[in-house]
Amino acid sequence: GEDVEQSLFLSVREGDSSVINCTYTDSSSTYLYWYKQEPGAGLQLLTYIFSNMDMKQDQRLTVLLNKKDKHLSLRIADTQTGDSAIYFCSGRNAGNMLTFGGGTRLMVKP
Amino acid sequence: GEEVAQTPKHLVRGEGQKAKLYCAPIKGHSYVFWYQQVLKNEFKFLISFQNENVFDETGMPKERFSAKCLPNSPCSLEIQATKLEDSAVYFCASSQSVEGTDTQYFGPGTRLTVL
């Protein structure tokens, strides 16, 4: 099965860029996702990338995929206090089961 | 509906009691998934359904846990004889299919506390 690992915590200042990193083990993952979880809430899909892509940009979000190193990153430009949340990296296997990393808590300081 | 609905929002049970959680997928979605999020934010896949049929149950504990998705009814996850370690947030997700870019949309979760 898939193992997905993320750093636990990231702190940035408002207006700076945030980069959240993720490594995964299963090279057969077809899609990789970033979800956001705010306190007491469910998971909100932010963006996804297909495994044959290197990069995907969606407004303030940029996803970079290094398939050789099995490394995925999420860059948030111009980070706002409303971006404070836990961010989960996830891979999807052939059965559509998602495997999640432990989440990175992003704290944005004013 | 347009969102995955889960009830109840919170559920408190004494150890040994039964717990039953419900999930209504987004209308038109054929697949339903159950995940368990424990204290350290770890998500564990439990079971998935394609309509009323079990699609993948590799994460489902062999004992005490059962789940159903019956036609014209919310899906349910039932835990018999709850234990302290069952305390977690249980998330339901649904998707249209398992093809292409179809992603899973998550409900708000049910927080189960076992005392």
PDB file of C-alpha atoms in Angstrom:
ATOM      1  CA  GLY A   1       0.000   0.000   0.000  1.00  0.00           C
ATOM      2  CA  GLU A   2       0.814   3.635  -0.170  1.00  0.00           C
ATOM      3  CA  ASP A   3       2.792   5.452   2.500  1.00  0.00           C
ATOM      4  CA  VAL A   4       2.526   9.205   2.432  1.00  0.00           C
ATOM      5  CA  GLU A   5       4.644  11.430   4.631  1.00  0.00           C
ATOM      6  CA  GLN A   6       4.456  15.129   5.387  1.00  0.00           C
ATOM      7  CA  SER A   7       6.169  17.478   7.782  1.00  0.00           C
ATOM      8  CA  LEU A   8       3.986  18.289  10.766  1.00  0.00           C
ATOM      9  CA  PHE A   9       4.116  22.038  10.952  1.00  0.00           C
ATOM     10  CA  LEU A  10       4.816  25.176   8.920  1.00  0.00           C
ATOM     11  CA  SER A  11       4.682  28.776  10.050  1.00  0.00           C
ATOM     12  CA  VAL A  12       4.792  31.733   7.640  1.00  0.00           C
ATOM     13  CA  ARG A  13       4.005  35.440   7.695  1.00  0.00           C
ATOM     14  CA  GLU A  14       1.005  36.839   5.892  1.00  0.00           C
ATOM     15  CA  GLY A  15       1.906  37.724   2.327  1.00  0.00           C
ATOM     16  CA  ASP A  16       4.782  35.238   2.125  1.00  0.00           C
ATOM     17  CA  SER A  17       4.690  32.052   0.074  1.00  0.00           C
ATOM     18  CA  SER A  18       4.107  28.715   1.792  1.00  0.00           C
ATOM     19  CA  VAL A  19       5.525  25.460   0.510  1.00  0.00           C
ATOM     20  CA  ILE A  20       4.158  22.218   1.905  1.00  0.00           C
ATOM     21  CA  ASN A  21       6.024  19.055   0.984  1.00  0.00           C
ATOM     22  CA  CYS A  22       4.957  15.445   0.707  1.00  0.00           C
ATOM     23  CA  THR A  23       6.673  12.193  -0.203  1.00  0.00           C
ATOM     24  CA  TYR A  24       4.920   9.007  -1.224  1.00  0.00           C
ATOM     25  CA  THR A  25       5.968   5.445  -1.890  1.00  0.00           C
ATOM     26  CA  ASP A  26       3.486   4.028  -4.380  1.00  0.00           C
ATOM     27  CA  SER A  27       4.617   4.947  -7.893  1.00  0.00           C
ATOM     28  CA  SER A  28       1.389   3.510  -9.329  1.00  0.00           C
ATOM     29  CA  SER A  29      -0.705   6.305  -7.840  1.00  0.00           C
ATOM     30  CA  THR A  30      -2.572   7.824 -10.749  1.00  0.00           C
ATOM     31  CA  TYR A  31      -3.718  10.999  -9.070  1.00  0.00           C
ATOM     32  CA  LEU A  32      -2.296  12.978  -6.195  1.00  0.00           C
ATOM     33  CA  TYR A  33      -4.420  15.414  -4.236  1.00  0.00           C
ATOM     34  CA  TRP A  34      -4.160  18.243  -1.789  1.00  0.00           C
ATOM     35  CA  TYR A  35      -6.953  18.647   0.732  1.00  0.00           C
ATOM     36  CA  LYS A  36      -7.459  21.390   3.310  1.00  0.00           C
ATOM     37  CA  GLN A  37      -9.068  20.802   6.687  1.00  0.00           C
ATOM     38  CA  GLU A  38     -10.120  23.716   8.854  1.00  0.00           C
ATOM     39  CA  PRO A  39     -10.819  23.163  12.572  1.00  0.00           C
ATOM     40  CA  GLY A  40     -13.919  21.061  13.151  1.00  0.00           C
ATOM     41  CA  ALA A  41     -14.597  20.724   9.438  1.00  0.00           C
ATOM     42  CA  GLY A  42     -14.319  18.065   6.780  1.00  0.00           C
ATOM     43  CA  LEU A  43     -11.825  17.881   3.970  1.00  0.00           C
ATOM     44  CA  GLN A  44     -11.967  20.422   1.185  1.00  0.00           C
ATOM     45  CA  LEU A  45     -10.402  19.407  -2.100  1.00  0.00           C
ATOM     46  CA  LEU A  46      -7.945  22.115  -3.153  1.00  0.00           C
ATOM     47  CA  THR A  47      -6.347  20.707  -6.249  1.00  0.00           C
ATOM     48  CA  TYR A  48      -5.064  17.521  -7.827  1.00  0.00           C
ATOM     49  CA  ILE A  49      -2.397  16.526 -10.289  1.00  0.00           C
ATOM     50  CA  PHE A  50      -2.265  13.596 -12.659  1.00  0.00           C
ATOM     51  CA  SER A  51       0.840  11.482 -12.300  1.00  0.00           C
ATOM     52  CA  ASN A  52       2.125  12.254 -15.806  1.00  0.00           C
ATOM     53  CA  MET A  53       2.217  16.004 -15.117  1.00  0.00           C
ATOM     54  CA  ASP A  54       5.085  17.955 -13.570  1.00  0.00           C
ATOM     55  CA  MET A  55       3.257  21.061 -12.551  1.00  0.00           C
ATOM     56  CA  LYS A  56      -0.222  22.452 -12.190  1.00  0.00           C
ATOM     57  CA  GLN A  57      -1.151  26.020 -11.362  1.00  0.00           C
ATOM     58  CA  ASP A  58      -4.542  27.100 -10.070  1.00  0.00           C
ATOM     59  CA  GLN A  59      -4.737  30.763  -9.008  1.00  0.00           C
ATOM     60  CA  ARG A  60      -2.568  31.064  -5.857  1.00  0.00           C
ATOM     61  CA  LEU A  61      -1.835  27.345  -5.764  1.00  0.00           C
ATOM     62  CA  THR A  62       1.026  25.626  -7.583  1.00  0.00           C
ATOM     63  CA  VAL A  63       1.533  21.878  -7.387  1.00  0.00           C
ATOM     64  CA  LEU A  64       4.893  20.420  -8.345  1.00  0.00           C
ATOM     65  CA  LEU A  65       5.393  16.704  -8.875  1.00  0.00           C
ATOM     66  CA  ASN A  66       8.771  15.012  -9.080  1.00  0.00           C
ATOM     67  CA  LYS A  67       7.808  11.489 -10.005  1.00  0.00           C
ATOM     68  CA  LYS A  68      11.374  10.207  -9.954  1.00  0.00           C
ATOM     69  CA  ASP A  69      11.829  11.272  -6.330  1.00  0.00           C
ATOM     70  CA  LYS A  70       8.153  10.648  -5.466  1.00  0.00           C
ATOM     71  CA  HIS A  71       7.915  14.149  -4.116  1.00  0.00           C
ATOM     72  CA  LEU A  72       4.895  16.403  -4.266  1.00  0.00           C
ATOM     73  CA  SER A  73       4.689  19.997  -3.110  1.00  0.00           C
ATOM     74  CA  LEU A  74       1.985  22.614  -2.727  1.00  0.00           C
ATOM     75  CA  ARG A  75       2.959  26.254  -2.971  1.00  0.00           C
ATOM     76  CA  ILE A  76       0.517  28.886  -1.773  1.00  0.00           C
ATOM     77  CA  ALA A  77       1.386  32.364  -3.022  1.00  0.00           C
ATOM     78  CA  ASP A  78       0.542  35.460  -0.962  1.00  0.00           C
ATOM     79  CA  THR A  79      -0.516  33.358   2.038  1.00  0.00           C
ATOM     80  CA  GLN A  80      -3.437  34.798   3.991  1.00  0.00           C
ATOM     81  CA  THR A  81      -4.589  34.194   7.571  1.00  0.00           C
ATOM     82  CA  GLY A  82      -7.564  32.322   6.116  1.00  0.00           C
ATOM     83  CA  ASP A  83      -5.130  29.777   4.723  1.00  0.00           C
ATOM     84  CA  SER A  84      -4.335  28.592   8.262  1.00  0.00           C
ATOM     85  CA  ALA A  85      -5.450  24.976   8.359  1.00  0.00           C
ATOM     86  CA  ILE A  86      -4.152  21.428   8.101  1.00  0.00           C
ATOM     87  CA  TYR A  87      -3.156  20.381   4.589  1.00  0.00           C
ATOM     88  CA  PHE A  88      -3.257  16.739   3.569  1.00  0.00           C
ATOM     89  CA  CYS A  89      -1.432  15.166   0.681  1.00  0.00           C
ATOM     90  CA  SER A  90      -3.174  12.099  -0.697  1.00  0.00           C
ATOM     91  CA  GLY A  91      -2.630   9.472  -3.356  1.00  0.00           C
ATOM     92  CA  ARG A  92      -5.285   7.457  -5.111  1.00  0.00           C
ATOM     93  CA  ASN A  93      -4.805   3.799  -5.920  1.00  0.00           C
ATOM     94  CA  ALA A  94      -6.510   1.766  -8.621  1.00  0.00           C
ATOM     95  CA  GLY A  95      -9.482   1.050  -6.377  1.00  0.00           C
ATOM     96  CA  ASN A  96     -10.015   4.778  -5.772  1.00  0.00           C
ATOM     97  CA  MET A  97      -9.013   4.388  -2.145  1.00  0.00           C
ATOM     98  CA  LEU A  98      -7.230   7.460  -0.865  1.00  0.00           C
ATOM     99  CA  THR A  99      -4.166   7.168   1.335  1.00  0.00           C
ATOM    100  CA  PHE A 100      -3.372  10.278   3.335  1.00  0.00           C
ATOM    101  CA  GLY A 101      -0.293  11.761   4.873  1.00  0.00           C
ATOM    102  CA  GLY A 102      -0.474  12.840   8.495  1.00  0.00           C
ATOM    103  CA  GLY A 103      -1.193  16.443   7.529  1.00  0.00           C
ATOM    104  CA  THR A 104       0.842  19.641   7.761  1.00  0.00           C
ATOM    105  CA  ARG A 105      -0.496  22.323  10.054  1.00  0.00           C
ATOM    106  CA  LEU A 106       0.010  25.710   8.419  1.00  0.00           C
ATOM    107  CA  MET A 107       0.013  28.709  10.727  1.00  0.00           C
ATOM    108  CA  VAL A 108      -0.097  32.149   9.115  1.00  0.00           C
ATOM    109  CA  LYS A 109       1.029  35.027  11.310  1.00  0.00           C
ATOM    110  CA  PRO A 110      -0.298  38.535  10.635  1.00  0.00           C
TER     111      PRO A 110
ATOM    112  CA  GLY B   1     -28.167  16.919  -2.528  1.00  0.00           C
ATOM    113  CA  GLU B   2     -25.147  18.941  -3.559  1.00  0.00           C
ATOM    114  CA  GLU B   3     -23.105  18.068  -0.484  1.00  0.00           C
ATOM    115  CA  VAL B   4     -22.296  14.908   1.396  1.00  0.00           C
ATOM    116  CA  ALA B   5     -24.412  14.933   4.533  1.00  0.00           C
ATOM    117  CA  GLN B   6     -23.439  13.117   7.704  1.00  0.00           C
ATOM    118  CA  THR B   7     -25.439  12.639  10.872  1.00  0.00           C
ATOM    119  CA  PRO B   8     -25.145  13.007  13.732  1.00  0.00           C
ATOM    120  CA  LYS B   9     -22.458  15.656  14.061  1.00  0.00           C
ATOM    121  CA  HIS B  10     -21.443  14.373  17.485  1.00  0.00           C
ATOM    122  CA  LEU B  11     -22.111  11.016  19.125  1.00  0.00           C
ATOM    123  CA  VAL B  12     -21.201  10.012  22.668  1.00  0.00           C
ATOM    124  CA  ARG B  13     -21.351   6.386  23.732  1.00  0.00           C
ATOM    125  CA  GLY B  14     -20.382   4.451  26.804  1.00  0.00           C
ATOM    126  CA  GLU B  15     -17.930   1.641  26.257  1.00  0.00           C
ATOM    127  CA  GLY B  16     -19.791  -1.424  25.065  1.00  0.00           C
ATOM    128  CA  GLN B  17     -22.699   0.491  23.551  1.00  0.00           C
ATOM    129  CA  LYS B  18     -23.611   0.497  19.871  1.00  0.00           C
ATOM    130  CA  ALA B  19     -22.929   3.459  17.604  1.00  0.00           C
ATOM    131  CA  LYS B  20     -24.559   4.085  14.229  1.00  0.00           C
ATOM    132  CA  LEU B  21     -23.464   6.785  11.829  1.00  0.00           C
ATOM    133  CA  TYR B  22     -25.211   7.892   8.664  1.00  0.00           C
ATOM    134  CA  CYS B  23     -24.104   9.326   5.344  1.00  0.00           C
ATOM    135  CA  ALA B  24     -26.073  10.652   2.403  1.00  0.00           C
ATOM    136  CA  PRO B  25     -23.849  10.924  -0.681  1.00  0.00           C
ATOM    137  CA  ILE B  26     -24.142  13.631  -3.298  1.00  0.00           C
ATOM    138  CA  LYS B  27     -27.049  12.869  -5.606  1.00  0.00           C
ATOM    139  CA  GLY B  28     -25.852  10.948  -8.631  1.00  0.00           C
ATOM    140  CA  HIS B  29     -22.692   9.663  -6.974  1.00  0.00           C
ATOM    141  CA  SER B  30     -22.380   5.890  -7.141  1.00  0.00           C
ATOM    142  CA  TYR B  31     -19.432   5.437  -4.803  1.00  0.00           C
ATOM    143  CA  VAL B  32     -19.339   5.963  -1.052  1.00  0.00           C
ATOM    144  CA  PHE B  33     -16.230   5.780   1.119  1.00  0.00           C
ATOM    145  CA  TRP B  34     -15.799   5.704   4.886  1.00  0.00           C
ATOM    146  CA  TYR B  35     -12.636   6.965   6.603  1.00  0.00           C
ATOM    147  CA  GLN B  36     -11.647   7.155  10.237  1.00  0.00           C
ATOM    148  CA  GLN B  37      -9.563  10.098  11.459  1.00  0.00           C
ATOM    149  CA  VAL B  38      -7.926   9.489  14.787  1.00  0.00           C
ATOM    150  CA  LEU B  39      -6.330  11.957  17.193  1.00  0.00           C
ATOM    151  CA  LYS B  40      -3.043  12.418  15.347  1.00  0.00           C
ATOM    152  CA  ASN B  41      -4.898  13.442  12.175  1.00  0.00           C
ATOM    153  CA  GLU B  42      -4.214  10.097  10.561  1.00  0.00           C
ATOM    154  CA  PHE B  43      -6.859   8.995   8.093  1.00  0.00           C
ATOM    155  CA  LYS B  44      -7.604   5.339   7.781  1.00  0.00           C
ATOM    156  CA  PHE B  45      -9.698   3.987   4.930  1.00  0.00           C
ATOM    157  CA  LEU B  46     -12.422   1.639   6.180  1.00  0.00           C
ATOM    158  CA  ILE B  47     -14.722   0.568   3.369  1.00  0.00           C
ATOM    159  CA  SER B  48     -16.186   1.681   0.044  1.00  0.00           C
ATOM    160  CA  PHE B  49     -19.405   0.913  -1.804  1.00  0.00           C
ATOM    161  CA  GLN B  50     -20.484   0.985  -5.401  1.00  0.00           C
ATOM    162  CA  ASN B  51     -24.180   1.646  -5.024  1.00  0.00           C
ATOM    163  CA  GLU B  52     -25.325  -1.014  -2.528  1.00  0.00           C
ATOM    164  CA  ASN B  53     -22.410  -3.360  -3.171  1.00  0.00           C
ATOM    165  CA  VAL B  54     -19.207  -3.472  -1.157  1.00  0.00           C
ATOM    166  CA  PHE B  55     -16.401  -2.275  -3.439  1.00  0.00           C
ATOM    167  CA  ASP B  56     -13.379  -2.473  -1.144  1.00  0.00           C
ATOM    168  CA  GLU B  57     -13.436  -3.487   2.511  1.00  0.00           C
ATOM    169  CA  THR B  58      -9.731  -3.969   3.080  1.00  0.00           C
ATOM    170  CA  GLY B  59      -9.619  -1.396   5.879  1.00  0.00           C
ATOM    171  CA  MET B  60     -12.638  -2.605   7.766  1.00  0.00           C
ATOM    172  CA  PRO B  61     -11.963  -4.162  11.178  1.00  0.00           C
ATOM    173  CA  LYS B  62     -13.120  -7.781  11.133  1.00  0.00           C
ATOM    174  CA  GLU B  63     -15.062  -7.518  14.330  1.00  0.00           C
ATOM    175  CA  ARG B  64     -17.649  -5.049  15.593  1.00  0.00           C
ATOM    176  CA  PHE B  65     -17.710  -2.841  12.457  1.00  0.00           C
ATOM    177  CA  SER B  66     -20.303  -3.195   9.723  1.00  0.00           C
ATOM    178  CA  ALA B  67     -21.596  -0.925   6.980  1.00  0.00           C
ATOM    179  CA  LYS B  68     -24.456  -0.834   4.506  1.00  0.00           C
ATOM    180  CA  CYS B  69     -25.663   1.228   1.582  1.00  0.00           C
ATOM    181  CA  LEU B  70     -29.252   0.310   0.790  1.00  0.00           C
ATOM    182  CA  PRO B  71     -31.331   1.763  -2.052  1.00  0.00           C
ATOM    183  CA  ASN B  72     -33.249   4.950  -1.162  1.00  0.00           C
ATOM    184  CA  SER B  73     -31.657   5.131   2.302  1.00  0.00           C
ATOM    185  CA  PRO B  74     -28.589   6.866   3.749  1.00  0.00           C
ATOM    186  CA  CYS B  75     -25.515   4.680   4.014  1.00  0.00           C
ATOM    187  CA  SER B  76     -24.652   3.610   7.538  1.00  0.00           C
ATOM    188  CA  LEU B  77     -21.609   2.595   9.544  1.00  0.00           C
ATOM    189  CA  GLU B  78     -22.323   0.651  12.705  1.00  0.00           C
ATOM    190  CA  ILE B  79     -19.984  -0.192  15.538  1.00  0.00           C
ATOM    191  CA  GLN B  80     -21.155  -2.863  17.951  1.00  0.00           C
ATOM    192  CA  ALA B  81     -19.780  -2.834  21.491  1.00  0.00           C
ATOM    193  CA  THR B  82     -17.723   0.339  21.097  1.00  0.00           C
ATOM    194  CA  LYS B  83     -14.276   0.562  22.634  1.00  0.00           C
ATOM    195  CA  LEU B  84     -12.314   3.589  23.785  1.00  0.00           C
ATOM    196  CA  GLU B  85     -10.023   3.354  20.745  1.00  0.00           C
ATOM    197  CA  ASP B  86     -13.028   3.783  18.426  1.00  0.00           C
ATOM    198  CA  SER B  87     -13.120   7.452  19.457  1.00  0.00           C
ATOM    199  CA  ALA B  88     -12.411   9.341  16.236  1.00  0.00           C
ATOM    200  CA  VAL B  89     -14.003  11.461  13.558  1.00  0.00           C
ATOM    201  CA  TYR B  90     -15.624   9.322  10.876  1.00  0.00           C
ATOM    202  CA  PHE B  91     -15.749  10.863   7.438  1.00  0.00           C
ATOM    203  CA  CYS B  92     -17.873   9.776   4.542  1.00  0.00           C
ATOM    204  CA  ALA B  93     -16.973  10.719   0.959  1.00  0.00           C
ATOM    205  CA  SER B  94     -18.676  10.145  -2.353  1.00  0.00           C
ATOM    206  CA  SER B  95     -17.650  10.191  -5.997  1.00  0.00           C
ATOM    207  CA  GLN B  96     -19.362   9.715  -9.333  1.00  0.00           C
ATOM    208  CA  SER B  97     -17.036   6.978 -10.432  1.00  0.00           C
ATOM    209  CA  VAL B  98     -13.535   5.691  -9.987  1.00  0.00           C
ATOM    210  CA  GLU B  99     -12.483   6.838 -13.440  1.00  0.00           C
ATOM    211  CA  GLY B 100     -10.546   9.817 -14.694  1.00  0.00           C
ATOM    212  CA  THR B 101     -10.534  12.920 -12.591  1.00  0.00           C
ATOM    213  CA  ASP B 102     -13.547  12.023 -10.489  1.00  0.00           C
ATOM    214  CA  THR B 103     -12.588  13.057  -7.010  1.00  0.00           C
ATOM    215  CA  GLN B 104     -14.006  12.241  -3.641  1.00  0.00           C
ATOM    216  CA  TYR B 105     -16.074  14.882  -1.896  1.00  0.00           C
ATOM    217  CA  PHE B 106     -16.068  14.681   1.867  1.00  0.00           C
ATOM    218  CA  GLY B 107     -18.813  15.243   4.381  1.00  0.00           C
ATOM    219  CA  PRO B 108     -18.280  17.238   7.583  1.00  0.00           C
ATOM    220  CA  GLY B 109     -17.704  14.117   9.661  1.00  0.00           C
ATOM    221  CA  THR B 110     -19.233  12.549  12.755  1.00  0.00           C
ATOM    222  CA  ARG B 111     -17.212  12.881  15.948  1.00  0.00           C
ATOM    223  CA  LEU B 112     -17.614   9.709  18.016  1.00  0.00           C
ATOM    224  CA  THR B 113     -16.533   9.873  21.637  1.00  0.00           C
ATOM    225  CA  VAL B 114     -16.480   6.630  23.595  1.00  0.00           C
ATOM    226  CA  LEU B 115     -16.365   7.114  27.365  1.00  0.00           C
TER     227      LEU B 115
END
